[in-house]
PDB file of N, CA and C in Angstrom:
ATOM      1  N   MET A   1       0.797  -1.240   0.007  1.00 76.00           N
ATOM      2  CA  MET A   1      -0.009   0.010  -0.046  1.00 76.00           C
ATOM      3  C   MET A   1       0.848   1.202  -0.034  1.00 76.00           C
ATOM      4  N   THR A   2       1.890   1.313   0.845  1.00 82.00           N
ATOM      5  CA  THR A   2       2.720   2.431   0.953  1.00 82.00           C
ATOM      6  C   THR A   2       3.466   2.670  -0.380  1.00 82.00           C
ATOM      7  N   ARG A   3       3.862   1.573  -0.994  1.00 88.00           N
ATOM      8  CA  ARG A   3       4.599   1.774  -2.273  1.00 88.00           C
ATOM      9  C   ARG A   3       3.618   2.357  -3.323  1.00 88.00           C
ATOM     10  N   ALA A   4       2.487   1.931  -3.333  1.00 89.00           N
ATOM     11  CA  ALA A   4       1.467   2.384  -4.339  1.00 89.00           C
ATOM     12  C   ALA A   4       1.211   3.796  -4.172  1.00 89.00           C
ATOM     13  N   VAL A   5       1.065   4.307  -2.837  1.00 89.00           N
ATOM     14  CA  VAL A   5       0.800   5.595  -2.576  1.00 89.00           C
ATOM     15  C   VAL A   5       1.994   6.512  -3.047  1.00 89.00           C
ATOM     16  N   LEU A   6       3.235   6.060  -2.836  1.00 91.00           N
ATOM     17  CA  LEU A   6       4.373   6.818  -3.265  1.00 91.00           C
ATOM     18  C   LEU A   6       4.453   6.946  -4.759  1.00 91.00           C
ATOM     19  N   GLU A   7       4.226   5.818  -5.461  1.00 92.00           N
ATOM     20  CA  GLU A   7       4.187   5.787  -6.955  1.00 92.00           C
ATOM     21  C   GLU A   7       3.196   6.829  -7.502  1.00 92.00           C
ATOM     22  N   TYR A   8       1.992   6.726  -6.930  1.00 92.00           N
ATOM     23  CA  TYR A   8       0.990   7.636  -7.383  1.00 92.00           C
ATOM     24  C   TYR A   8       1.293   9.106  -7.192  1.00 92.00           C
ATOM     25  N   VAL A   9       1.735   9.519  -6.016  1.00 93.00           N
ATOM     26  CA  VAL A   9       1.996  10.970  -5.729  1.00 93.00           C
ATOM     27  C   VAL A   9       3.220  11.383  -6.612  1.00 93.00           C
ATOM     28  N   ALA A  10       4.303  10.542  -6.613  1.00 92.00           N
ATOM     29  CA  ALA A  10       5.509  10.930  -7.416  1.00 92.00           C
ATOM     30  C   ALA A  10       5.129  11.034  -8.926  1.00 92.00           C
ATOM     31  N   GLY A  11       4.231  10.255  -9.419  1.00 92.00           N
ATOM     32  CA  GLY A  11       3.856  10.409 -10.851  1.00 92.00           C
ATOM     33  C   GLY A  11       3.210  11.655 -11.197  1.00 92.00           C
ATOM     34  N   TRP A  12       2.529  12.308 -10.241  1.00 95.00           N
ATOM     35  CA  TRP A  12       1.916  13.571 -10.437  1.00 95.00           C
ATOM     36  C   TRP A  12       2.965  14.725 -10.400  1.00 95.00           C
ATOM     37  N   LEU A  13       4.132  14.589  -9.781  1.00 93.00           N
ATOM     38  CA  LEU A  13       5.116  15.583  -9.554  1.00 93.00           C
ATOM     39  C   LEU A  13       6.081  15.740 -10.775  1.00 93.00           C
ATOM     40  N   VAL A  14       6.197  14.694 -11.586  1.00 94.00           N
ATOM     41  CA  VAL A  14       7.251  14.662 -12.559  1.00 94.00           C
ATOM     42  C   VAL A  14       6.696  14.863 -14.068  1.00 94.00           C
ATOM     43  N   ASP A  15       7.663  15.169 -14.975  1.00 95.00           N
ATOM     44  CA  ASP A  15       7.265  15.307 -16.345  1.00 95.00           C
ATOM     45  C   ASP A  15       7.163  13.990 -17.162  1.00 95.00           C
ATOM     46  N   HIS A  16       7.762  12.987 -16.541  1.00 94.00           N
ATOM     47  CA  HIS A  16       7.840  11.646 -17.247  1.00 94.00           C
ATOM     48  C   HIS A  16       7.280  10.573 -16.213  1.00 94.00           C
ATOM     49  N   PRO A  17       5.907  10.619 -15.947  1.00 94.00           N
ATOM     50  CA  PRO A  17       5.344   9.752 -14.925  1.00 94.00           C
ATOM     51  C   PRO A  17       5.568   8.186 -15.230  1.00 94.00           C
ATOM     52  N   GLU A  18       5.757   7.973 -16.488  1.00 95.00           N
ATOM     53  CA  GLU A  18       5.978   6.445 -16.918  1.00 95.00           C
ATOM     54  C   GLU A  18       7.183   5.983 -16.452  1.00 95.00           C
ATOM     55  N   GLU A  19       8.175   6.767 -16.108  1.00 94.00           N
ATOM     56  CA  GLU A  19       9.496   6.360 -15.688  1.00 94.00           C
ATOM     57  C   GLU A  19       9.644   6.314 -14.155  1.00 94.00           C
ATOM     58  N   VAL A  20       8.586   6.552 -13.409  1.00 95.00           N
ATOM     59  CA  VAL A  20       8.711   6.524 -12.011  1.00 95.00           C
ATOM     60  C   VAL A  20       8.558   5.050 -11.598  1.00 95.00           C
ATOM     61  N   ALA A  21       9.555   4.646 -10.766  1.00 95.00           N
ATOM     62  CA  ALA A  21       9.637   3.250 -10.239  1.00 95.00           C
ATOM     63  C   ALA A  21       9.970   3.253  -8.821  1.00 95.00           C
ATOM     64  N   VAL A  22       9.218   2.508  -8.034  1.00 94.00           N
ATOM     65  CA  VAL A  22       9.564   2.467  -6.519  1.00 94.00           C
ATOM     66  C   VAL A  22       9.752   1.058  -6.251  1.00 94.00           C
ATOM     67  N   SER A  23      10.979   0.735  -5.713  1.00 94.00           N
ATOM     68  CA  SER A  23      11.318  -0.639  -5.345  1.00 94.00           C
ATOM     69  C   SER A  23      11.523  -0.694  -3.783  1.00 94.00           C
ATOM     70  N   GLU A  24      11.129  -1.796  -3.276  1.00 92.00           N
ATOM     71  CA  GLU A  24      11.377  -1.952  -1.758  1.00 92.00           C
ATOM     72  C   GLU A  24      12.519  -2.852  -1.497  1.00 92.00           C
ATOM     73  N   VAL A  25      13.307  -2.380  -0.586  1.00 92.00           N
ATOM     74  CA  VAL A  25      14.530  -3.172  -0.235  1.00 92.00           C
ATOM     75  C   VAL A  25      14.528  -3.216   1.292  1.00 92.00           C
ATOM     76  N   GLU A  26      14.926  -4.398   1.903  1.00 90.00           N
ATOM     77  CA  GLU A  26      14.956  -4.552   3.314  1.00 90.00           C
ATOM     78  C   GLU A  26      16.263  -3.889   3.884  1.00 90.00           C
ATOM     79  N   GLY A  27      16.175  -3.042   4.775  1.00 79.00           N
ATOM     80  CA  GLY A  27      17.256  -2.353   5.387  1.00 79.00           C
ATOM     81  C   GLY A  27      17.482  -2.839   6.871  1.00 79.00           C
ATOM     82  N   GLU A  28      18.444  -2.204   7.528  1.00 81.00           N
ATOM     83  CA  GLU A  28      18.671  -2.616   8.914  1.00 81.00           C
ATOM     84  C   GLU A  28      17.586  -2.200   9.867  1.00 81.00           C
ATOM     85  N   ARG A  29      16.877  -1.120   9.648  1.00 81.00           N
ATOM     86  CA  ARG A  29      15.771  -0.595  10.536  1.00 81.00           C
ATOM     87  C   ARG A  29      14.508  -0.817   9.915  1.00 81.00           C
ATOM     88  N   GLY A  30      14.351  -1.643   8.960  1.00 83.00           N
ATOM     89  CA  GLY A  30      13.019  -1.893   8.275  1.00 83.00           C
ATOM     90  C   GLY A  30      13.147  -1.767   6.735  1.00 83.00           C
ATOM     91  N   SER A  31      12.096  -1.471   6.143  1.00 89.00           N
ATOM     92  CA  SER A  31      12.046  -1.376   4.676  1.00 89.00           C
ATOM     93  C   SER A  31      12.479  -0.058   4.082  1.00 89.00           C
ATOM     94  N   VAL A  32      13.119  -0.031   3.007  1.00 93.00           N
ATOM     95  CA  VAL A  32      13.514   1.203   2.382  1.00 93.00           C
ATOM     96  C   VAL A  32      12.816   1.295   1.066  1.00 93.00           C
ATOM     97  N   LEU A  33      12.158   2.350   0.728  1.00 93.00           N
ATOM     98  CA  LEU A  33      11.560   2.515  -0.614  1.00 93.00           C
ATOM     99  C   LEU A  33      12.491   3.345  -1.379  1.00 93.00           C
ATOM    100  N   GLU A  34      12.890   2.927  -2.491  1.00 95.00           N
ATOM    101  CA  GLU A  34      13.823   3.611  -3.377  1.00 95.00           C
ATOM    102  C   GLU A  34      13.114   4.078  -4.653  1.00 95.00           C
ATOM    103  N   ILE A  35      13.036   5.493  -4.798  1.00 95.00           N
ATOM    104  CA  ILE A  35      12.384   6.043  -5.921  1.00 95.00           C
ATOM    105  C   ILE A  35      13.374   6.321  -6.954  1.00 95.00           C
ATOM    106  N   SER A  36      13.023   5.821  -8.196  1.00 95.00           N
ATOM    107  CA  SER A  36      13.869   6.067  -9.403  1.00 95.00           C
ATOM    108  C   SER A  36      13.031   6.752 -10.359  1.00 95.00           C
ATOM    109  N   VAL A  37      13.532   8.002 -10.870  1.00 95.00           N
ATOM    110  CA  VAL A  37      12.744   8.681 -11.891  1.00 95.00           C
ATOM    111  C   VAL A  37      13.766   9.146 -13.062  1.00 95.00           C
ATOM    112  N   ASN A  38      13.186   9.721 -14.079  1.00 93.00           N
ATOM    113  CA  ASN A  38      14.048  10.165 -15.168  1.00 93.00           C
ATOM    114  C   ASN A  38      15.093  11.231 -14.650  1.00 93.00           C
ATOM    115  N   PRO A  39      16.268  11.174 -15.151  1.00 94.00           N
ATOM    116  CA  PRO A  39      17.213  12.111 -14.680  1.00 94.00           C
ATOM    117  C   PRO A  39      16.824  13.595 -14.671  1.00 94.00           C
ATOM    118  N   ASP A  40      15.977  14.015 -15.540  1.00 94.00           N
ATOM    119  CA  ASP A  40      15.516  15.313 -15.750  1.00 94.00           C
ATOM    120  C   ASP A  40      14.452  15.647 -14.623  1.00 94.00           C
ATOM    121  N   ASP A  41      13.972  14.644 -13.919  1.00 93.00           N
ATOM    122  CA  ASP A  41      12.911  14.904 -12.918  1.00 93.00           C
ATOM    123  C   ASP A  41      13.459  14.830 -11.462  1.00 93.00           C
ATOM    124  N   ILE A  42      14.699  14.499 -11.280  1.00 94.00           N
ATOM    125  CA  ILE A  42      15.245  14.396  -9.931  1.00 94.00           C
ATOM    126  C   ILE A  42      15.106  15.593  -9.081  1.00 94.00           C
ATOM    127  N   GLY A  43      15.278  16.790  -9.716  1.00 94.00           N
ATOM    128  CA  GLY A  43      15.068  18.052  -9.025  1.00 94.00           C
ATOM    129  C   GLY A  43      13.613  18.279  -8.605  1.00 94.00           C
ATOM    130  N   LYS A  44      12.707  17.788  -9.441  1.00 94.00           N
ATOM    131  CA  LYS A  44      11.295  17.880  -9.115  1.00 94.00           C
ATOM    132  C   LYS A  44      10.816  17.030  -7.890  1.00 94.00           C
ATOM    133  N   ILE A  45      11.518  15.879  -7.708  1.00 94.00           N
ATOM    134  CA  ILE A  45      11.232  14.998  -6.759  1.00 94.00           C
ATOM    135  C   ILE A  45      11.841  15.462  -5.340  1.00 94.00           C
ATOM    136  N   ILE A  46      13.054  16.100  -5.501  1.00 94.00           N
ATOM    137  CA  ILE A  46      13.743  16.545  -4.357  1.00 94.00           C
ATOM    138  C   ILE A  46      13.055  17.907  -3.846  1.00 94.00           C
ATOM    139  N   GLY A  47      12.853  18.813  -4.803  1.00 94.00           N
ATOM    140  CA  GLY A  47      12.251  20.100  -4.438  1.00 94.00           C
ATOM    141  C   GLY A  47      13.220  21.087  -3.918  1.00 94.00           C
ATOM    142  N   LYS A  48      12.792  22.274  -3.861  1.00 95.00           N
ATOM    143  CA  LYS A  48      13.605  23.406  -3.233  1.00 95.00           C
ATOM    144  C   LYS A  48      13.926  23.050  -1.814  1.00 95.00           C
ATOM    145  N   GLN A  49      15.268  23.150  -1.437  1.00 96.00           N
ATOM    146  CA  GLN A  49      15.692  22.755  -0.095  1.00 96.00           C
ATOM    147  C   GLN A  49      15.124  21.446   0.436  1.00 96.00           C
ATOM    148  N   GLY A  50      14.844  20.502  -0.472  1.00 95.00           N
ATOM    149  CA  GLY A  50      14.316  19.181  -0.058  1.00 95.00           C
ATOM    150  C   GLY A  50      12.933  19.058   0.472  1.00 95.00           C
ATOM    151  N   ARG A  51      12.175  20.003   0.205  1.00 96.00           N
ATOM    152  CA  ARG A  51      10.848  20.097   0.820  1.00 96.00           C
ATOM    153  C   ARG A  51       9.978  19.019   0.207  1.00 96.00           C
ATOM    154  N   ILE A  52      10.063  18.722  -1.111  1.00 95.00           N
ATOM    155  CA  ILE A  52       9.192  17.694  -1.744  1.00 95.00           C
ATOM    156  C   ILE A  52       9.469  16.280  -1.092  1.00 95.00           C
ATOM    157  N   ILE A  53      10.761  15.948  -1.147  1.00 95.00           N
ATOM    158  CA  ILE A  53      11.084  14.678  -0.695  1.00 95.00           C
ATOM    159  C   ILE A  53      10.809  14.389   0.873  1.00 95.00           C
ATOM    160  N   ARG A  54      10.985  15.496   1.584  1.00 96.00           N
ATOM    161  CA  ARG A  54      10.623  15.527   2.986  1.00 96.00           C
ATOM    162  C   ARG A  54       9.138  15.217   3.227  1.00 96.00           C
ATOM    163  N   ALA A  55       8.257  15.848   2.336  1.00 95.00           N
ATOM    164  CA  ALA A  55       6.837  15.605   2.382  1.00 95.00           C
ATOM    165  C   ALA A  55       6.530  14.208   1.957  1.00 95.00           C
ATOM    166  N   LEU A  56       7.187  13.654   0.930  1.00 93.00           N
ATOM    167  CA  LEU A  56       6.946  12.246   0.401  1.00 93.00           C
ATOM    168  C   LEU A  56       7.365  11.243   1.576  1.00 93.00           C
ATOM    169  N   ARG A  57       8.407  11.544   2.320  1.00 93.00           N
ATOM    170  CA  ARG A  57       8.829  10.795   3.388  1.00 93.00           C
ATOM    171  C   ARG A  57       7.831  10.746   4.579  1.00 93.00           C
ATOM    172  N   THR A  58       7.328  11.935   4.788  1.00 93.00           N
ATOM    173  CA  THR A  58       6.214  11.998   5.872  1.00 93.00           C
ATOM    174  C   THR A  58       4.969  11.146   5.413  1.00 93.00           C
ATOM    175  N   VAL A  59       4.526  11.326   4.202  1.00 90.00           N
ATOM    176  CA  VAL A  59       3.350  10.589   3.706  1.00 90.00           C
ATOM    177  C   VAL A  59       3.669   9.093   3.805  1.00 90.00           C
ATOM    178  N   ALA A  60       4.860   8.681   3.324  1.00 90.00           N
ATOM    179  CA  ALA A  60       5.145   7.230   3.412  1.00 90.00           C
ATOM    180  C   ALA A  60       5.250   6.631   4.863  1.00 90.00           C
ATOM    181  N   ARG A  61       5.806   7.408   5.742  1.00 89.00           N
ATOM    182  CA  ARG A  61       5.854   6.976   7.091  1.00 89.00           C
ATOM    183  C   ARG A  61       4.419   6.886   7.663  1.00 89.00           C
ATOM    184  N   ALA A  62       3.644   7.812   7.442  1.00 90.00           N
ATOM    185  CA  ALA A  62       2.288   7.674   7.918  1.00 90.00           C
ATOM    186  C   ALA A  62       1.562   6.544   7.382  1.00 90.00           C
ATOM    187  N   ALA A  63       1.654   6.297   6.057  1.00 86.00           N
ATOM    188  CA  ALA A  63       1.042   5.167   5.440  1.00 86.00           C
ATOM    189  C   ALA A  63       1.559   3.841   6.055  1.00 86.00           C
ATOM    190  N   ALA A  64       2.783   3.712   6.274  1.00 87.00           N
ATOM    191  CA  ALA A  64       3.437   2.570   6.769  1.00 87.00           C
ATOM    192  C   ALA A  64       3.039   2.388   8.315  1.00 87.00           C
ATOM    193  N   GLN A  65       2.978   3.403   9.064  1.00 87.00           N
ATOM    194  CA  GLN A  65       2.546   3.309  10.442  1.00 87.00           C
ATOM    195  C   GLN A  65       1.157   2.710  10.626  1.00 87.00           C
ATOM    196  N   ARG A  66       0.253   3.101   9.652  1.00 86.00           N
ATOM    197  CA  ARG A  66      -1.039   2.527   9.693  1.00 86.00           C
ATOM    198  C   ARG A  66      -0.980   0.951   9.537  1.00 86.00           C
ATOM    199  N   GLU A  67      -0.019   0.435   8.839  1.00 83.00           N
ATOM    200  CA  GLU A  67       0.162  -0.938   8.657  1.00 83.00           C
ATOM    201  C   GLU A  67       1.121  -1.640   9.672  1.00 83.00           C
ATOM    202  N   GLY A  68       1.656  -0.780  10.595  1.00 84.00           N
ATOM    203  CA  GLY A  68       2.454  -1.224  11.639  1.00 84.00           C
ATOM    204  C   GLY A  68       3.853  -1.550  11.237  1.00 84.00           C
ATOM    205  N   ALA A  69       4.357  -0.796  10.175  1.00 83.00           N
ATOM    206  CA  ALA A  69       5.695  -1.053   9.669  1.00 83.00           C
ATOM    207  C   ALA A  69       6.585   0.182   9.852  1.00 83.00           C
ATOM    208  N   SER A  70       7.834  -0.022   9.729  1.00 86.00           N
ATOM    209  CA  SER A  70       8.836   1.076   9.754  1.00 86.00           C
ATOM    210  C   SER A  70       9.404   1.190   8.325  1.00 86.00           C
ATOM    211  N   ILE A  71       9.473   2.419   7.787  1.00 90.00           N
ATOM    212  CA  ILE A  71       9.843   2.644   6.406  1.00 90.00           C
ATOM    213  C   ILE A  71      10.562   3.953   6.245  1.00 90.00           C
ATOM    214  N   SER A  72      11.564   3.898   5.309  1.00 91.00           N
ATOM    215  CA  SER A  72      12.284   5.122   4.979  1.00 91.00           C
ATOM    216  C   SER A  72      12.244   5.268   3.420  1.00 91.00           C
ATOM    217  N   VAL A  73      12.495   6.448   2.900  1.00 92.00           N
ATOM    218  CA  VAL A  73      12.425   6.724   1.379  1.00 92.00           C
ATOM    219  C   VAL A  73      13.673   7.428   0.967  1.00 92.00           C
ATOM    220  N   GLU A  74      14.277   6.883  -0.079  1.00 93.00           N
ATOM    221  CA  GLU A  74      15.449   7.303  -0.706  1.00 93.00           C
ATOM    222  C   GLU A  74      15.222   7.542  -2.296  1.00 93.00           C
ATOM    223  N   VAL A  75      15.980   8.520  -2.757  1.00 93.00           N
ATOM    224  CA  VAL A  75      15.995   8.774  -4.179  1.00 93.00           C
ATOM    225  C   VAL A  75      17.182   8.202  -4.824  1.00 93.00           C
ATOM    226  N   VAL A  76      17.115   7.296  -5.852  1.00 92.00           N
ATOM    227  CA  VAL A  76      18.260   6.690  -6.446  1.00 92.00           C
ATOM    228  C   VAL A  76      18.485   7.224  -7.828  1.00 92.00           C
ATOM    229  N   ASP A  77      19.576   7.245  -8.304  1.00 80.00           N
ATOM    230  CA  ASP A  77      19.950   7.639  -9.672  1.00 80.00           C
ATOM    231  C   ASP A  77      19.616   6.687 -10.698  1.00 80.00           C
TER     232      ASP A  77
END
């Protein structure tokens, strides 16, 4: 569910929504969601001073908390 929410929201933020991919990797402290986008869209996902990625992390944590999970979000090249 959290992965789907992140894919949906990120798709609306970028110019190339078909290239948005979210993969889930198990980390030391729980799951890590890795967002991969077109290189031209990385700035749009991060936002000015990191505001957009911070908001995406907050949304993902809230969705994961409803499921009783611990999650973090990273942007990958």
